[in-house]
């Protein structure tokens, strides 16, 4: 199984720039995707194929990386971005990271 | 407009078989390249991919659960199904279905999600 490792939590102030990392246990090329999940809601696609912005997602969100190291960046962070962010790889089956909970100070 | 909605029994007992239905609109599972996946999430925990089914009836399962899972579809009624046999309390979760987008099976992601259905396994 391809294991994805994410930091459990981050706290930032509105207006700041935040980077959320996802490290794969083996290379997944650019087959990495990012989702946002707010409490009580279903996940929402943000980024696909490592760096492509999904339809309707604000340009404040961006993704980068290839191989084993990937980053989701939000710049600037807004209060509405409070959520848990999951990465997902589709190189070897489909697996998700455990999620990074983003809190605003 | 793409929408998906999951339905299930709500509560069932250990050792029973869980049957889930995903009813969708805005696309057809008979269209070349289309796929639907099932993902679950225990309360307060992360996402676990379960299974995918494609327009050509190709199926992929999470290896750790493969022996217990069966995914299927009814293209005439725009539905996809998932059965999980021999459930126990560890199967308690919110179950989501999602439309897959991407480049066939080579690279794919879950573009549209249903609201989820909560399934509780309890004696």
Short mmCIF file of C-alpha atoms in Angstrom, two decimals:
data_model
loop_
_atom_site.label_atom_id
_atom_site.label_comp_id
_atom_site.label_asym_id
_atom_site.label_seq_id
_atom_site.Cartn_x
_atom_site.Cartn_y
_atom_site.Cartn_z
CA UNK A 1 0.00 0.00 0.00
CA UNK A 2 1.10 3.54 -0.68
CA UNK A 3 1.00 5.40 2.62
CA UNK A 4 0.44 9.16 2.68
CA UNK A 5 1.71 11.11 5.68
CA UNK A 6 0.25 14.49 6.66
CA UNK A 7 0.86 16.74 9.64
CA UNK A 8 -2.10 16.44 12.01
CA UNK A 9 -2.86 20.11 12.55
CA UNK A 10 -1.89 23.68 11.79
CA UNK A 11 -2.97 27.04 13.19
CA UNK A 12 -2.56 30.26 11.23
CA UNK A 13 -3.90 33.79 11.26
CA UNK A 14 -6.18 35.14 8.54
CA UNK A 15 -4.22 36.77 5.75
CA UNK A 16 -1.20 34.53 6.21
CA UNK A 17 0.15 31.95 3.82
CA UNK A 18 -0.08 28.31 4.83
CA UNK A 19 1.45 25.20 3.32
CA UNK A 20 0.07 21.76 4.01
CA UNK A 21 2.34 18.85 3.18
CA UNK A 22 1.72 15.30 2.07
CA UNK A 23 4.52 12.76 1.78
CA UNK A 24 4.03 9.49 -0.10
CA UNK A 25 5.84 6.29 0.89
CA UNK A 26 6.73 5.74 -2.76
CA UNK A 27 6.68 7.83 -5.90
CA UNK A 28 3.18 8.57 -7.19
CA UNK A 29 4.35 10.79 -10.06
CA UNK A 30 1.79 13.61 -10.14
CA UNK A 31 -1.14 11.37 -9.24
CA UNK A 32 -1.90 13.37 -6.11
CA UNK A 33 -5.12 15.17 -5.39
CA UNK A 34 -6.36 17.39 -2.55
CA UNK A 35 -9.72 17.72 -0.85
CA UNK A 36 -11.23 20.09 1.70
CA UNK A 37 -13.73 18.84 4.24
CA UNK A 38 -15.61 21.19 6.53
CA UNK A 39 -17.36 19.82 9.64
CA UNK A 40 -20.54 17.96 8.79
CA UNK A 41 -19.93 18.17 5.06
CA UNK A 42 -18.67 15.86 2.36
CA UNK A 43 -15.15 16.31 0.98
CA UNK A 44 -14.70 18.76 -1.88
CA UNK A 45 -12.09 18.46 -4.60
CA UNK A 46 -9.59 21.34 -4.58
CA UNK A 47 -6.60 20.22 -6.65
CA UNK A 48 -6.17 17.35 -9.08
CA UNK A 49 -3.00 15.95 -10.64
CA UNK A 50 -0.86 17.74 -8.08
CA UNK A 51 -1.27 21.28 -9.39
CA UNK A 52 -4.55 21.69 -11.29
CA UNK A 53 -7.22 23.84 -9.67
CA UNK A 54 -10.67 22.24 -9.67
CA UNK A 55 -13.57 24.15 -11.15
CA UNK A 56 -14.93 26.89 -8.91
CA UNK A 57 -12.06 26.73 -6.40
CA UNK A 58 -10.56 30.12 -5.53
CA UNK A 59 -7.14 30.91 -6.92
CA UNK A 60 -5.93 31.31 -3.31
CA UNK A 61 -5.48 27.56 -3.39
CA UNK A 62 -2.58 25.99 -5.27
CA UNK A 63 -0.78 22.67 -5.35
CA UNK A 64 2.72 21.57 -6.19
CA UNK A 65 5.02 18.59 -6.08
CA UNK A 66 5.82 15.33 -7.79
CA UNK A 67 7.23 11.98 -6.81
CA UNK A 68 6.88 11.69 -3.04
CA UNK A 69 6.54 15.26 -1.75
CA UNK A 70 3.48 17.41 -2.31
CA UNK A 71 2.22 20.71 -0.98
CA UNK A 72 -1.14 22.45 -0.83
CA UNK A 73 -0.78 26.20 -0.37
CA UNK A 74 -3.46 28.67 0.67
CA UNK A 75 -2.48 32.31 0.23
CA UNK A 76 -3.98 34.28 1.78
CA UNK A 77 -5.88 32.20 4.30
CA UNK A 78 -9.44 33.27 5.06
CA UNK A 79 -11.65 32.41 8.02
CA UNK A 80 -13.79 30.19 5.77
CA UNK A 81 -10.77 27.94 5.13
CA UNK A 82 -11.12 26.31 8.54
CA UNK A 83 -11.38 22.65 7.57
CA UNK A 84 -9.54 19.37 7.33
CA UNK A 85 -7.49 18.85 4.19
CA UNK A 86 -6.84 15.40 2.76
CA UNK A 87 -4.45 14.26 0.08
CA UNK A 88 -5.23 11.24 -2.11
CA UNK A 89 -2.97 9.25 -4.43
CA UNK A 90 -4.16 7.28 -7.43
CA UNK A 91 -0.86 5.70 -8.50
CA UNK A 92 -1.32 2.45 -6.63
CA UNK A 93 -5.01 1.95 -6.03
CA UNK A 94 -6.51 4.85 -4.12
CA UNK A 95 -5.41 5.89 -0.64
CA UNK A 96 -5.94 9.00 1.44
CA UNK A 97 -3.78 10.74 3.96
CA UNK A 98 -5.04 11.04 7.52
CA UNK A 99 -5.83 14.71 7.03
CA UNK A 100 -4.49 18.02 8.29
CA UNK A 101 -6.84 20.09 10.43
CA UNK A 102 -6.42 23.78 9.72
CA UNK A 103 -7.49 26.16 12.45
CA UNK A 104 -7.46 29.91 12.36
CA UNK A 105 -6.09 31.92 15.23
CA UNK B 1 -25.49 19.36 -12.84
CA UNK B 2 -23.92 16.32 -11.24
CA UNK B 3 -25.50 15.06 -8.04
CA UNK B 4 -25.09 11.86 -6.06
CA UNK B 5 -27.04 10.59 -3.08
CA UNK B 6 -26.31 7.60 -0.92
CA UNK B 7 -28.87 5.48 0.87
CA UNK B 8 -28.47 2.65 3.32
CA UNK B 9 -30.08 0.85 6.25
CA UNK B 10 -28.95 3.28 8.95
CA UNK B 11 -28.34 0.58 11.51
CA UNK B 12 -27.59 -3.12 11.25
CA UNK B 13 -26.28 -5.90 13.44
CA UNK B 14 -22.88 -7.55 13.43
CA UNK B 15 -22.42 -10.35 10.88
CA UNK B 16 -25.13 -8.93 8.59
CA UNK B 17 -24.57 -7.73 5.04
CA UNK B 18 -24.56 -3.99 4.42
CA UNK B 19 -26.21 -2.89 1.17
CA UNK B 20 -25.67 0.66 -0.04
CA UNK B 21 -27.15 2.46 -3.02
CA UNK B 22 -25.80 5.51 -4.83
CA UNK B 23 -28.37 7.27 -7.00
CA UNK B 24 -26.90 9.87 -9.29
CA UNK B 25 -27.86 12.34 -11.99
CA UNK B 26 -26.05 14.53 -14.50
CA UNK B 27 -24.05 11.70 -16.01
CA UNK B 28 -24.36 8.10 -17.13
CA UNK B 29 -22.28 5.15 -16.07
CA UNK B 30 -22.66 3.79 -19.57
CA UNK B 31 -20.65 6.71 -20.96
CA UNK B 32 -17.07 5.93 -21.96
CA UNK B 33 -14.63 6.86 -19.21
CA UNK B 34 -17.16 7.29 -16.40
CA UNK B 35 -16.67 5.77 -12.98
CA UNK B 36 -18.11 5.82 -9.47
CA UNK B 37 -16.29 5.11 -6.26
CA UNK B 38 -17.21 4.38 -2.65
CA UNK B 39 -15.32 5.89 0.27
CA UNK B 40 -16.09 5.71 3.99
CA UNK B 41 -15.22 7.77 7.03
CA UNK B 42 -15.63 6.75 10.67
CA UNK B 43 -16.72 9.64 12.83
CA UNK B 44 -13.85 11.99 13.52
CA UNK B 45 -11.42 9.96 11.44
CA UNK B 46 -9.95 9.88 7.95
CA UNK B 47 -11.17 8.69 4.58
CA UNK B 48 -10.87 5.09 3.42
CA UNK B 49 -11.32 4.19 -0.23
CA UNK B 50 -13.40 1.04 -0.71
CA UNK B 51 -14.10 0.33 -4.38
CA UNK B 52 -14.49 1.78 -7.89
CA UNK B 53 -16.63 0.68 -10.81
CA UNK B 54 -16.19 1.87 -14.37
CA UNK B 55 -18.42 2.29 -17.40
CA UNK B 56 -17.20 -1.00 -18.86
CA UNK B 57 -17.99 -2.84 -15.59
CA UNK B 58 -14.33 -3.01 -14.59
CA UNK B 59 -14.04 -3.09 -10.80
CA UNK B 60 -11.31 -2.28 -8.30
CA UNK B 61 -11.33 -3.02 -4.60
CA UNK B 62 -9.36 -1.99 -1.54
CA UNK B 63 -7.10 -5.02 -1.04
CA UNK B 64 -7.60 -5.02 2.72
CA UNK B 65 -11.37 -5.41 2.32
CA UNK B 66 -11.62 -7.11 -1.05
CA UNK B 67 -13.01 -10.38 0.25
CA UNK B 68 -15.99 -8.61 1.80
CA UNK B 69 -16.84 -6.08 -0.92
CA UNK B 70 -18.98 -6.28 -4.03
CA UNK B 71 -19.56 -3.25 -6.23
CA UNK B 72 -22.11 -3.20 -9.04
CA UNK B 73 -24.18 -0.83 -11.15
CA UNK B 74 -27.54 -0.39 -12.83
CA UNK B 75 -26.99 1.99 -15.72
CA UNK B 76 -30.67 2.08 -16.66
CA UNK B 77 -31.57 3.58 -13.30
CA UNK B 78 -28.39 5.60 -12.75
CA UNK B 79 -27.38 3.71 -9.65
CA UNK B 80 -24.31 2.11 -8.19
CA UNK B 81 -24.25 -0.34 -5.31
CA UNK B 82 -21.89 -1.61 -2.67
CA UNK B 83 -22.30 -4.66 -0.50
CA UNK B 84 -20.16 -5.39 2.53
CA UNK B 85 -20.53 -8.81 4.06
CA UNK B 86 -20.06 -9.85 7.68
CA UNK B 87 -20.04 -6.35 9.14
CA UNK B 88 -18.82 -5.53 12.62
CA UNK B 89 -18.57 -2.38 14.72
CA UNK B 90 -15.44 -1.30 12.84
CA UNK B 91 -17.63 -0.78 9.76
CA UNK B 92 -19.56 1.99 11.50
CA UNK B 93 -18.97 5.04 9.34
CA UNK B 94 -20.39 7.58 6.95
CA UNK B 95 -20.33 6.08 3.48
CA UNK B 96 -19.85 8.30 0.46
CA UNK B 97 -20.16 7.67 -3.24
CA UNK B 98 -18.34 9.91 -5.68
CA UNK B 99 -18.03 10.40 -9.41
CA UNK B 100 -14.57 9.68 -10.68
CA UNK B 101 -12.89 11.97 -13.17
CA UNK B 102 -9.55 11.63 -14.88
CA UNK B 103 -7.83 9.80 -17.67
CA UNK B 104 -9.67 6.49 -17.68
CA UNK B 105 -8.11 4.28 -15.03
CA UNK B 106 -4.62 5.68 -15.46
CA UNK B 107 -5.08 8.68 -13.23
CA UNK B 108 -8.33 9.48 -11.47
CA UNK B 109 -9.78 11.57 -8.69
CA UNK B 110 -13.13 11.97 -6.96
CA UNK B 111 -14.64 15.11 -8.44
CA UNK B 112 -18.20 15.05 -7.10
CA UNK B 113 -19.33 13.60 -3.77
CA UNK B 114 -22.65 12.71 -2.29
CA UNK B 115 -23.63 13.97 1.15
CA UNK B 116 -22.97 10.56 2.70
CA UNK B 117 -25.08 8.10 4.63
CA UNK B 118 -24.34 7.11 8.22
CA UNK B 119 -24.24 3.40 8.90
CA UNK B 120 -24.07 2.12 12.46
CA UNK B 121 -23.27 -1.49 13.26
CA UNK B 122 -24.52 -2.40 16.70
CA UNK B 123 -25.99 -5.34 18.50
#
